[in-house]
C-alpha cells in the first residue's frame, strides 16, 4: 500500500529539548515536504526536498532543520523547540513527473506540544 | 503574491443539503487547483483537481470547476452525508513554484442527521 508514514503521532516536550519527527514514503517519490497546520492559517511549508541531498527552505523555516540522506526518508529536526512551534505537522511526498498537476500524498500528521 | 482565500467556517448542514464552499485565488500565471479533505484525526487526502481553465474536477459526488475569469474553484455537492464532515482545503500549485502547494485556511463542514 502506498503511504507516507510519520512518527510519532503525538508528542509533548519541553522548551529546548531537541526532537526529531520522522517521515518515510514507499512510493519512490523524488519530492518530499514538511508543512505545519495552524488554525486560521491553513498549511504552510517549512522545508522541501527535490531529491536526495537537495533541500531548501519553504515559507516558515525558522527553528527547523531537515536532511535527505535517503530517498524514502525526510526527518524534521527541532534543535531547540519553543512554544510557538506547537502545531500539527504534516509530511508529504510526490513524484515530479507529470508537471504541476501531480498529486502530493500526506502522512497522518504529528501533533506537537512544546511546554 | 500567490494566495488562496476560502469561505470561513464552520459550515453546518443537515444531511442531503446542498453544499458550496467558496474558493478564490490570486496567482501569477496559470496554476493547477486542488481540493484536499481532512477527516478527523487523519492526514489530507486529495479530493479533486483541475489543471487548466474550464476543467471540472469531480470525485465522490463533489465537483469544482476552474474559472479563470473569476479566479475561483468553488466546491459543490448536491446532497451531503454525515460522513462528509471534515475540513476542506483549497490549494494551488504552479509550474514555477518548486512543486509547493499554497493552501487556503480550510473550511470545517459539519453535517447533522
JSON list of C-alpha atoms in Angstrom, two decimals:
[
{"chain": "A", "resi": 1, "resn": "UNK", "atom": "CA", "xyz": [0.00, 0.00, 0.00]},
{"chain": "A", "resi": 2, "resn": "UNK", "atom": "CA", "xyz": [1.31, 3.42, -0.98]},
{"chain": "A", "resi": 3, "resn": "UNK", "atom": "CA", "xyz": [1.77, 5.54, 2.07]},
{"chain": "A", "resi": 4, "resn": "UNK", "atom": "CA", "xyz": [3.59, 8.29, 3.91]},
{"chain": "A", "resi": 5, "resn": "UNK", "atom": "CA", "xyz": [4.39, 7.34, 7.50]},
{"chain": "A", "resi": 6, "resn": "UNK", "atom": "CA", "xyz": [5.11, 9.84, 10.22]},
{"chain": "A", "resi": 7, "resn": "UNK", "atom": "CA", "xyz": [6.22, 9.15, 13.74]},
{"chain": "A", "resi": 8, "resn": "UNK", "atom": "CA", "xyz": [5.35, 9.91, 16.42]},
{"chain": "A", "resi": 9, "resn": "UNK", "atom": "CA", "xyz": [1.68, 10.86, 16.02]},
{"chain": "A", "resi": 10, "resn": "UNK", "atom": "CA", "xyz": [1.63, 12.79, 19.27]},
{"chain": "A", "resi": 11, "resn": "UNK", "atom": "CA", "xyz": [4.49, 14.40, 21.16]},
{"chain": "A", "resi": 12, "resn": "UNK", "atom": "CA", "xyz": [4.66, 16.57, 24.25]},
{"chain": "A", "resi": 13, "resn": "UNK", "atom": "CA", "xyz": [8.03, 18.07, 25.06]},
{"chain": "A", "resi": 14, "resn": "UNK", "atom": "CA", "xyz": [9.62, 20.95, 26.91]},
{"chain": "A", "resi": 15, "resn": "UNK", "atom": "CA", "xyz": [11.33, 24.05, 25.62]},
{"chain": "A", "resi": 16, "resn": "UNK", "atom": "CA", "xyz": [14.86, 23.42, 24.42]},
{"chain": "A", "resi": 17, "resn": "UNK", "atom": "CA", "xyz": [14.79, 19.62, 24.27]},
{"chain": "A", "resi": 18, "resn": "UNK", "atom": "CA", "xyz": [15.87, 18.50, 20.81]},
{"chain": "A", "resi": 19, "resn": "UNK", "atom": "CA", "xyz": [13.45, 16.29, 18.93]},
{"chain": "A", "resi": 20, "resn": "UNK", "atom": "CA", "xyz": [13.09, 14.59, 15.56]},
{"chain": "A", "resi": 21, "resn": "UNK", "atom": "CA", "xyz": [9.91, 13.72, 13.71]},
{"chain": "A", "resi": 22, "resn": "UNK", "atom": "CA", "xyz": [10.45, 11.00, 11.15]},
{"chain": "A", "resi": 23, "resn": "UNK", "atom": "CA", "xyz": [8.83, 10.70, 7.75]},
{"chain": "A", "resi": 24, "resn": "UNK", "atom": "CA", "xyz": [9.11, 7.82, 5.33]},
{"chain": "A", "resi": 25, "resn": "UNK", "atom": "CA", "xyz": [7.43, 7.13, 1.97]},
{"chain": "A", "resi": 26, "resn": "UNK", "atom": "CA", "xyz": [7.30, 3.90, -0.02]},
{"chain": "A", "resi": 27, "resn": "UNK", "atom": "CA", "xyz": [6.42, 5.33, -3.44]},
{"chain": "A", "resi": 28, "resn": "UNK", "atom": "CA", "xyz": [9.95, 6.18, -4.63]},
{"chain": "A", "resi": 29, "resn": "UNK", "atom": "CA", "xyz": [8.97, 9.84, -4.83]},
{"chain": "A", "resi": 30, "resn": "UNK", "atom": "CA", "xyz": [11.60, 12.44, -5.56]},
{"chain": "A", "resi": 31, "resn": "UNK", "atom": "CA", "xyz": [9.83, 15.28, -3.79]},
{"chain": "A", "resi": 32, "resn": "UNK", "atom": "CA", "xyz": [9.18, 15.48, -0.07]},
{"chain": "A", "resi": 33, "resn": "UNK", "atom": "CA", "xyz": [7.97, 18.36, 2.05]},
{"chain": "A", "resi": 34, "resn": "UNK", "atom": "CA", "xyz": [7.07, 19.37, 5.59]},
{"chain": "A", "resi": 35, "resn": "UNK", "atom": "CA", "xyz": [4.09, 21.59, 6.42]},
{"chain": "A", "resi": 36, "resn": "UNK", "atom": "CA", "xyz": [2.71, 22.93, 9.63]},
{"chain": "A", "resi": 37, "resn": "UNK", "atom": "CA", "xyz": [-1.00, 23.49, 10.16]},
{"chain": "A", "resi": 38, "resn": "UNK", "atom": "CA", "xyz": [-2.23, 26.24, 12.44]},
{"chain": "A", "resi": 39, "resn": "UNK", "atom": "CA", "xyz": [-5.84, 27.39, 12.98]},
{"chain": "A", "resi": 40, "resn": "UNK", "atom": "CA", "xyz": [-6.92, 30.02, 10.50]},
{"chain": "A", "resi": 41, "resn": "UNK", "atom": "CA", "xyz": [-3.68, 29.77, 8.54]},
{"chain": "A", "resi": 42, "resn": "UNK", "atom": "CA", "xyz": [-4.09, 26.52, 6.65]},
{"chain": "A", "resi": 43, "resn": "UNK", "atom": "CA", "xyz": [-0.89, 24.63, 5.91]},
{"chain": "A", "resi": 44, "resn": "UNK", "atom": "CA", "xyz": [2.40, 26.43, 5.45]},
{"chain": "A", "resi": 45, "resn": "UNK", "atom": "CA", "xyz": [5.53, 24.87, 4.01]},
{"chain": "A", "resi": 46, "resn": "UNK", "atom": "CA", "xyz": [8.55, 24.55, 6.29]},
{"chain": "A", "resi": 47, "resn": "UNK", "atom": "CA", "xyz": [11.14, 22.80, 4.11]},
{"chain": "A", "resi": 48, "resn": "UNK", "atom": "CA", "xyz": [11.13, 20.75, 0.98]},
{"chain": "A", "resi": 49, "resn": "UNK", "atom": "CA", "xyz": [13.43, 18.39, -0.89]},
{"chain": "A", "resi": 50, "resn": "UNK", "atom": "CA", "xyz": [13.54, 17.80, -4.62]},
{"chain": "A", "resi": 51, "resn": "UNK", "atom": "CA", "xyz": [15.74, 14.70, -4.26]},
{"chain": "A", "resi": 52, "resn": "UNK", "atom": "CA", "xyz": [18.46, 13.11, -2.16]},
{"chain": "A", "resi": 53, "resn": "UNK", "atom": "CA", "xyz": [20.81, 15.72, -0.68]},
{"chain": "A", "resi": 54, "resn": "UNK", "atom": "CA", "xyz": [18.73, 18.56, -2.21]},
{"chain": "A", "resi": 55, "resn": "UNK", "atom": "CA", "xyz": [16.76, 20.55, 0.35]},
{"chain": "A", "resi": 56, "resn": "UNK", "atom": "CA", "xyz": [15.52, 24.13, 0.53]},
{"chain": "A", "resi": 57, "resn": "UNK", "atom": "CA", "xyz": [13.57, 26.46, 2.77]},
{"chain": "A", "resi": 58, "resn": "UNK", "atom": "CA", "xyz": [9.84, 26.93, 2.49]},
{"chain": "A", "resi": 59, "resn": "UNK", "atom": "CA", "xyz": [7.85, 29.82, 3.90]},
{"chain": "A", "resi": 60, "resn": "UNK", "atom": "CA", "xyz": [8.41, 29.23, 7.63]},
{"chain": "A", "resi": 61, "resn": "UNK", "atom": "CA", "xyz": [11.81, 27.51, 8.09]},
{"chain": "A", "resi": 62, "resn": "UNK", "atom": "CA", "xyz": [13.00, 29.28, 11.24]},
{"chain": "A", "resi": 63, "resn": "UNK", "atom": "CA", "xyz": [13.75, 26.88, 14.09]},
{"chain": "A", "resi": 64, "resn": "UNK", "atom": "CA", "xyz": [13.69, 23.75, 11.91]},
{"chain": "A", "resi": 65, "resn": "UNK", "atom": "CA", "xyz": [16.23, 21.58, 10.13]},
{"chain": "A", "resi": 66, "resn": "UNK", "atom": "CA", "xyz": [15.85, 18.73, 7.68]},
{"chain": "A", "resi": 67, "resn": "UNK", "atom": "CA", "xyz": [18.03, 16.19, 5.94]},
{"chain": "A", "resi": 68, "resn": "UNK", "atom": "CA", "xyz": [17.56, 13.89, 2.95]},
{"chain": "A", "resi": 69, "resn": "UNK", "atom": "CA", "xyz": [20.22, 11.21, 3.03]},
{"chain": "A", "resi": 70, "resn": "UNK", "atom": "CA", "xyz": [17.96, 8.54, 1.54]},
{"chain": "A", "resi": 71, "resn": "UNK", "atom": "CA", "xyz": [15.18, 8.92, -0.97]},
{"chain": "A", "resi": 72, "resn": "UNK", "atom": "CA", "xyz": [12.50, 7.44, 1.26]},
{"chain": "A", "resi": 73, "resn": "UNK", "atom": "CA", "xyz": [13.22, 9.41, 4.47]},
{"chain": "A", "resi": 74, "resn": "UNK", "atom": "CA", "xyz": [12.90, 13.09, 5.30]},
{"chain": "A", "resi": 75, "resn": "UNK", "atom": "CA", "xyz": [13.17, 13.78, 9.04]},
{"chain": "A", "resi": 76, "resn": "UNK", "atom": "CA", "xyz": [12.23, 17.11, 10.60]},
{"chain": "A", "resi": 77, "resn": "UNK", "atom": "CA", "xyz": [14.53, 18.25, 13.39]},
{"chain": "A", "resi": 78, "resn": "UNK", "atom": "CA", "xyz": [13.78, 20.83, 16.05]},
{"chain": "A", "resi": 79, "resn": "UNK", "atom": "CA", "xyz": [17.12, 21.61, 17.69]},
{"chain": "A", "resi": 80, "resn": "UNK", "atom": "CA", "xyz": [15.68, 23.79, 20.45]},
{"chain": "A", "resi": 81, "resn": "UNK", "atom": "CA", "xyz": [11.87, 23.70, 20.38]},
{"chain": "A", "resi": 82, "resn": "UNK", "atom": "CA", "xyz": [9.92, 26.70, 21.59]},
{"chain": "A", "resi": 83, "resn": "UNK", "atom": "CA", "xyz": [6.21, 27.06, 22.45]},
{"chain": "A", "resi": 84, "resn": "UNK", "atom": "CA", "xyz": [5.48, 28.83, 19.15]},
{"chain": "A", "resi": 85, "resn": "UNK", "atom": "CA", "xyz": [6.34, 25.56, 17.40]},
{"chain": "A", "resi": 86, "resn": "UNK", "atom": "CA", "xyz": [3.33, 23.90, 18.99]},
{"chain": "A", "resi": 87, "resn": "UNK", "atom": "CA", "xyz": [1.41, 22.82, 15.91]},
{"chain": "A", "resi": 88, "resn": "UNK", "atom": "CA", "xyz": [0.19, 19.97, 13.74]},
{"chain": "A", "resi": 89, "resn": "UNK", "atom": "CA", "xyz": [2.87, 18.82, 11.31]},
{"chain": "A", "resi": 90, "resn": "UNK", "atom": "CA", "xyz": [2.42, 17.00, 8.03]},
{"chain": "A", "resi": 91, "resn": "UNK", "atom": "CA", "xyz": [4.91, 15.33, 5.78]},
{"chain": "A", "resi": 92, "resn": "UNK", "atom": "CA", "xyz": [4.06, 14.99, 2.09]},
{"chain": "A", "resi": 93, "resn": "UNK", "atom": "CA", "xyz": [5.62, 13.39, -0.96]},
{"chain": "A", "resi": 94, "resn": "UNK", "atom": "CA", "xyz": [5.05, 13.36, -4.68]},
{"chain": "A", "resi": 95, "resn": "UNK", "atom": "CA", "xyz": [6.56, 12.34, -7.94]},
{"chain": "A", "resi": 96, "resn": "UNK", "atom": "CA", "xyz": [7.95, 15.19, -10.03]},
{"chain": "A", "resi": 97, "resn": "UNK", "atom": "CA", "xyz": [6.71, 13.59, -13.25]},
{"chain": "A", "resi": 98, "resn": "UNK", "atom": "CA", "xyz": [3.52, 14.94, -14.77]},
{"chain": "A", "resi": 99, "resn": "UNK", "atom": "CA", "xyz": [4.17, 18.63, -14.21]},
{"chain": "A", "resi": 100, "resn": "UNK", "atom": "CA", "xyz": [2.37, 20.83, -11.77]},
{"chain": "A", "resi": 101, "resn": "UNK", "atom": "CA", "xyz": [-0.77, 18.69, -11.79]},
{"chain": "A", "resi": 102, "resn": "UNK", "atom": "CA", "xyz": [0.88, 15.88, -9.86]},
{"chain": "A", "resi": 103, "resn": "UNK", "atom": "CA", "xyz": [-0.57, 14.82, -6.55]},
{"chain": "A", "resi": 104, "resn": "UNK", "atom": "CA", "xyz": [1.01, 15.17, -3.13]},
{"chain": "A", "resi": 105, "resn": "UNK", "atom": "CA", "xyz": [0.39, 12.39, -0.62]},
{"chain": "A", "resi": 106, "resn": "UNK", "atom": "CA", "xyz": [0.24, 13.30, 3.04]},
{"chain": "A", "resi": 107, "resn": "UNK", "atom": "CA", "xyz": [1.09, 11.50, 6.23]},
{"chain": "A", "resi": 108, "resn": "UNK", "atom": "CA", "xyz": [-1.40, 11.27, 9.10]},
{"chain": "A", "resi": 109, "resn": "UNK", "atom": "CA", "xyz": [0.20, 14.15, 10.98]},
{"chain": "A", "resi": 110, "resn": "UNK", "atom": "CA", "xyz": [2.20, 14.72, 14.17]},
{"chain": "A", "resi": 111, "resn": "UNK", "atom": "CA", "xyz": [0.65, 16.82, 16.88]},
{"chain": "A", "resi": 112, "resn": "UNK", "atom": "CA", "xyz": [3.43, 18.54, 18.80]},
{"chain": "A", "resi": 113, "resn": "UNK", "atom": "CA", "xyz": [3.05, 20.46, 22.05]},
{"chain": "A", "resi": 114, "resn": "UNK", "atom": "CA", "xyz": [6.02, 22.38, 23.41]},
{"chain": "A", "resi": 115, "resn": "UNK", "atom": "CA", "xyz": [5.61, 23.42, 27.05]},
{"chain": "B", "resi": 1, "resn": "UNK", "atom": "CA", "xyz": [1.81, 37.23, -4.18]},
{"chain": "B", "resi": 2, "resn": "UNK", "atom": "CA", "xyz": [0.10, 33.92, -4.68]},
{"chain": "B", "resi": 3, "resn": "UNK", "atom": "CA", "xyz": [-2.68, 33.11, -2.25]},
{"chain": "B", "resi": 4, "resn": "UNK", "atom": "CA", "xyz": [-5.91, 31.21, -1.71]},
{"chain": "B", "resi": 5, "resn": "UNK", "atom": "CA", "xyz": [-8.96, 32.53, 0.10]},
{"chain": "B", "resi": 6, "resn": "UNK", "atom": "CA", "xyz": [-11.70, 30.22, 1.34]},
{"chain": "B", "resi": 7, "resn": "UNK", "atom": "CA", "xyz": [-15.01, 31.00, 2.93]},
{"chain": "B", "resi": 8, "resn": "UNK", "atom": "CA", "xyz": [-14.85, 30.90, 6.68]},
{"chain": "B", "resi": 9, "resn": "UNK", "atom": "CA", "xyz": [-16.41, 28.06, 8.57]},
{"chain": "B", "resi": 10, "resn": "UNK", "atom": "CA", "xyz": [-17.68, 26.22, 10.24]},
{"chain": "B", "resi": 11, "resn": "UNK", "atom": "CA", "xyz": [-20.40, 25.29, 7.80]},
{"chain": "B", "resi": 12, "resn": "UNK", "atom": "CA", "xyz": [-23.22, 23.32, 9.39]},
{"chain": "B", "resi": 13, "resn": "UNK", "atom": "CA", "xyz": [-25.72, 21.47, 7.20]},
{"chain": "B", "resi": 14, "resn": "UNK", "atom": "CA", "xyz": [-28.38, 18.85, 7.51]},
{"chain": "B", "resi": 15, "resn": "UNK", "atom": "CA", "xyz": [-27.98, 15.57, 5.69]},
{"chain": "B", "resi": 16, "resn": "UNK", "atom": "CA", "xyz": [-28.98, 15.77, 2.00]},
{"chain": "B", "resi": 17, "resn": "UNK", "atom": "CA", "xyz": [-28.50, 19.54, 1.87]},
{"chain": "B", "resi": 18, "resn": "UNK", "atom": "CA", "xyz": [-26.62, 21.24, -0.97]},
{"chain": "B", "resi": 19, "resn": "UNK", "atom": "CA", "xyz": [-23.06, 22.26, -0.24]},
{"chain": "B", "resi": 20, "resn": "UNK", "atom": "CA", "xyz": [-20.99, 25.10, -1.63]},
{"chain": "B", "resi": 21, "resn": "UNK", "atom": "CA", "xyz": [-17.60, 26.08, -0.26]},
{"chain": "B", "resi": 22, "resn": "UNK", "atom": "CA", "xyz": [-16.18, 29.12, -1.97]},
{"chain": "B", "resi": 23, "resn": "UNK", "atom": "CA", "xyz": [-12.55, 29.37, -3.00]},
{"chain": "B", "resi": 24, "resn": "UNK", "atom": "CA", "xyz": [-10.84, 32.17, -4.88]},
{"chain": "B", "resi": 25, "resn": "UNK", "atom": "CA", "xyz": [-7.20, 32.55, -5.70]},
{"chain": "B", "resi": 26, "resn": "UNK", "atom": "CA", "xyz": [-4.56, 35.06, -6.66]},
{"chain": "B", "resi": 27, "resn": "UNK", "atom": "CA", "xyz": [-1.70, 33.77, -8.74]},
{"chain": "B", "resi": 28, "resn": "UNK", "atom": "CA", "xyz": [0.82, 34.83, -11.32]},
{"chain": "B", "resi": 29, "resn": "UNK", "atom": "CA", "xyz": [0.49, 32.55, -14.30]},
{"chain": "B", "resi": 30, "resn": "UNK", "atom": "CA", "xyz": [-1.89, 29.62, -14.56]},
{"chain": "B", "resi": 31, "resn": "UNK", "atom": "CA", "xyz": [-1.86, 27.34, -11.56]},
{"chain": "B", "resi": 32, "resn": "UNK", "atom": "CA", "xyz": [-3.29, 23.89, -11.02]},
{"chain": "B", "resi": 33, "resn": "UNK", "atom": "CA", "xyz": [-6.07, 23.87, -8.43]},
{"chain": "B", "resi": 34, "resn": "UNK", "atom": "CA", "xyz": [-6.87, 21.25, -5.82]},
{"chain": "B", "resi": 35, "resn": "UNK", "atom": "CA", "xyz": [-9.33, 20.41, -3.11]},
{"chain": "B", "resi": 36, "resn": "UNK", "atom": "CA", "xyz": [-7.98, 18.33, -0.25]},
{"chain": "B", "resi": 37, "resn": "UNK", "atom": "CA", "xyz": [-10.09, 16.85, 2.56]},
{"chain": "B", "resi": 38, "resn": "UNK", "atom": "CA", "xyz": [-9.01, 16.12, 6.12]},
{"chain": "B", "resi": 39, "resn": "UNK", "atom": "CA", "xyz": [-11.20, 13.72, 8.05]},
{"chain": "B", "resi": 40, "resn": "UNK", "atom": "CA", "xyz": [-10.96, 13.82, 11.86]},
{"chain": "B", "resi": 41, "resn": "UNK", "atom": "CA", "xyz": [-7.62, 12.52, 13.09]},
{"chain": "B", "resi": 42, "resn": "UNK", "atom": "CA", "xyz": [-6.29, 11.87, 9.61]},
{"chain": "B", "resi": 43, "resn": "UNK", "atom": "CA", "xyz": [-3.95, 13.46, 7.10]},
{"chain": "B", "resi": 44, "resn": "UNK", "atom": "CA", "xyz": [-5.01, 15.30, 3.98]},
{"chain": "B", "resi": 45, "resn": "UNK", "atom": "CA", "xyz": [-6.33, 13.38, 1.01]},
{"chain": "B", "resi": 46, "resn": "UNK", "atom": "CA", "xyz": [-6.76, 14.69, -2.48]},
{"chain": "B", "resi": 47, "resn": "UNK", "atom": "CA", "xyz": [-10.45, 15.10, -3.25]},
{"chain": "B", "resi": 48, "resn": "UNK", "atom": "CA", "xyz": [-10.27, 16.51, -6.78]},
{"chain": "B", "resi": 49, "resn": "UNK", "atom": "CA", "xyz": [-8.15, 18.68, -9.02]},
{"chain": "B", "resi": 50, "resn": "UNK", "atom": "CA", "xyz": [-8.19, 20.73, -12.21]},
{"chain": "B", "resi": 51, "resn": "UNK", "atom": "CA", "xyz": [-5.16, 21.73, -14.21]},
{"chain": "B", "resi": 52, "resn": "UNK", "atom": "CA", "xyz": [-6.48, 24.26, -16.71]},
{"chain": "B", "resi": 53, "resn": "UNK", "atom": "CA", "xyz": [-9.28, 26.75, -17.21]},
{"chain": "B", "resi": 54, "resn": "UNK", "atom": "CA", "xyz": [-12.80, 25.31, -17.57]},
{"chain": "B", "resi": 55, "resn": "UNK", "atom": "CA", "xyz": [-11.68, 21.89, -16.34]},
{"chain": "B", "resi": 56, "resn": "UNK", "atom": "CA", "xyz": [-14.10, 20.26, -13.93]},
{"chain": "B", "resi": 57, "resn": "UNK", "atom": "CA", "xyz": [-12.73, 18.02, -11.23]},
{"chain": "B", "resi": 58, "resn": "UNK", "atom": "CA", "xyz": [-15.07, 15.51, -9.63]},
{"chain": "B", "resi": 59, "resn": "UNK", "atom": "CA", "xyz": [-14.92, 12.74, -7.07]},
{"chain": "B", "resi": 60, "resn": "UNK", "atom": "CA", "xyz": [-17.31, 11.14, -4.53]},
{"chain": "B", "resi": 61, "resn": "UNK", "atom": "CA", "xyz": [-20.16, 13.40, -5.67]},
{"chain": "B", "resi": 62, "resn": "UNK", "atom": "CA", "xyz": [-18.09, 16.58, -5.20]},
{"chain": "B", "resi": 63, "resn": "UNK", "atom": "CA", "xyz": [-17.39, 18.89, -8.13]},
{"chain": "B", "resi": 64, "resn": "UNK", "atom": "CA", "xyz": [-15.38, 22.04, -8.76]},
{"chain": "B", "resi": 65, "resn": "UNK", "atom": "CA", "xyz": [-14.81, 23.99, -11.97]},
{"chain": "B", "resi": 66, "resn": "UNK", "atom": "CA", "xyz": [-11.68, 26.01, -12.70]},
{"chain": "B", "resi": 67, "resn": "UNK", "atom": "CA", "xyz": [-12.97, 29.51, -13.55]},
{"chain": "B", "resi": 68, "resn": "UNK", "atom": "CA", "xyz": [-10.15, 31.69, -14.83]},
{"chain": "B", "resi": 69, "resn": "UNK", "atom": "CA", "xyz": [-12.35, 34.73, -15.40]},
{"chain": "B", "resi": 70, "resn": "UNK", "atom": "CA", "xyz": [-13.42, 34.83, -11.74]},
{"chain": "B", "resi": 71, "resn": "UNK", "atom": "CA", "xyz": [-10.26, 33.16, -10.37]},
{"chain": "B", "resi": 72, "resn": "UNK", "atom": "CA", "xyz": [-12.42, 30.70, -8.49]},
{"chain": "B", "resi": 73, "resn": "UNK", "atom": "CA", "xyz": [-12.66, 26.99, -7.78]},
{"chain": "B", "resi": 74, "resn": "UNK", "atom": "CA", "xyz": [-15.79, 26.55, -5.68]},
{"chain": "B", "resi": 75, "resn": "UNK", "atom": "CA", "xyz": [-16.52, 23.12, -4.24]},
{"chain": "B", "resi": 76, "resn": "UNK", "atom": "CA", "xyz": [-20.09, 21.77, -4.57]},
{"chain": "B", "resi": 77, "resn": "UNK", "atom": "CA", "xyz": [-22.01, 18.66, -3.67]},
{"chain": "B", "resi": 78, "resn": "UNK", "atom": "CA", "xyz": [-25.67, 18.12, -4.33]},
{"chain": "B", "resi": 79, "resn": "UNK", "atom": "CA", "xyz": [-26.51, 16.04, -1.26]},
{"chain": "B", "resi": 80, "resn": "UNK", "atom": "CA", "xyz": [-24.15, 15.83, 1.68]},
{"chain": "B", "resi": 81, "resn": "UNK", "atom": "CA", "xyz": [-23.89, 12.93, 4.09]},
{"chain": "B", "resi": 82, "resn": "UNK", "atom": "CA", "xyz": [-22.80, 12.78, 7.73]},
{"chain": "B", "resi": 83, "resn": "UNK", "atom": "CA", "xyz": [-19.64, 11.03, 6.52]},
{"chain": "B", "resi": 84, "resn": "UNK", "atom": "CA", "xyz": [-18.69, 14.20, 4.60]},
{"chain": "B", "resi": 85, "resn": "UNK", "atom": "CA", "xyz": [-18.00, 16.00, 7.88]},
{"chain": "B", "resi": 86, "resn": "UNK", "atom": "CA", "xyz": [-14.38, 17.09, 7.60]},
{"chain": "B", "resi": 87, "resn": "UNK", "atom": "CA", "xyz": [-12.13, 20.07, 6.94]},
{"chain": "B", "resi": 88, "resn": "UNK", "atom": "CA", "xyz": [-11.79, 21.05, 3.28]},
{"chain": "B", "resi": 89, "resn": "UNK", "atom": "CA", "xyz": [-8.74, 22.84, 1.92]},
{"chain": "B", "resi": 90, "resn": "UNK", "atom": "CA", "xyz": [-8.46, 24.62, -1.39]},
{"chain": "B", "resi": 91, "resn": "UNK", "atom": "CA", "xyz": [-4.92, 24.80, -2.77]},
{"chain": "B", "resi": 92, "resn": "UNK", "atom": "CA", "xyz": [-2.98, 25.88, -5.81]},
{"chain": "B", "resi": 93, "resn": "UNK", "atom": "CA", "xyz": [0.30, 24.88, -7.37]},
{"chain": "B", "resi": 94, "resn": "UNK", "atom": "CA", "xyz": [2.11, 26.23, -10.40]},
{"chain": "B", "resi": 95, "resn": "UNK", "atom": "CA", "xyz": [4.99, 25.12, -12.51]},
{"chain": "B", "resi": 96, "resn": "UNK", "atom": "CA", "xyz": [7.47, 27.66, -11.25]},
{"chain": "B", "resi": 97, "resn": "UNK", "atom": "CA", "xyz": [6.71, 27.06, -7.61]},
{"chain": "B", "resi": 98, "resn": "UNK", "atom": "CA", "xyz": [9.02, 24.10, -6.90]},
{"chain": "B", "resi": 99, "resn": "UNK", "atom": "CA", "xyz": [6.01, 21.83, -6.50]},
{"chain": "B", "resi": 100, "resn": "UNK", "atom": "CA", "xyz": [4.81, 23.82, -3.48]},
{"chain": "B", "resi": 101, "resn": "UNK", "atom": "CA", "xyz": [1.14, 23.74, -2.56]},
{"chain": "B", "resi": 102, "resn": "UNK", "atom": "CA", "xyz": [-0.33, 27.02, -1.34]},
{"chain": "B", "resi": 103, "resn": "UNK", "atom": "CA", "xyz": [-3.31, 26.36, 0.89]},
{"chain": "B", "resi": 104, "resn": "UNK", "atom": "CA", "xyz": [-6.32, 28.29, 1.99]},
{"chain": "B", "resi": 105, "resn": "UNK", "atom": "CA", "xyz": [-7.19, 28.40, 5.68]},
{"chain": "B", "resi": 106, "resn": "UNK", "atom": "CA", "xyz": [-9.56, 25.46, 5.46]},
{"chain": "B", "resi": 107, "resn": "UNK", "atom": "CA", "xyz": [-13.33, 25.22, 5.95]},
{"chain": "B", "resi": 108, "resn": "UNK", "atom": "CA", "xyz": [-14.80, 22.90, 8.53]},
{"chain": "B", "resi": 109, "resn": "UNK", "atom": "CA", "xyz": [-18.01, 21.16, 7.47]},
{"chain": "B", "resi": 110, "resn": "UNK", "atom": "CA", "xyz": [-20.33, 19.52, 9.98]},
{"chain": "B", "resi": 111, "resn": "UNK", "atom": "CA", "xyz": [-23.26, 17.51, 8.64]},
{"chain": "B", "resi": 112, "resn": "UNK", "atom": "CA", "xyz": [-26.03, 16.51, 11.03]},
{"chain": "B", "resi": 113, "resn": "UNK", "atom": "CA", "xyz": [-28.56, 13.70, 10.54]}
]
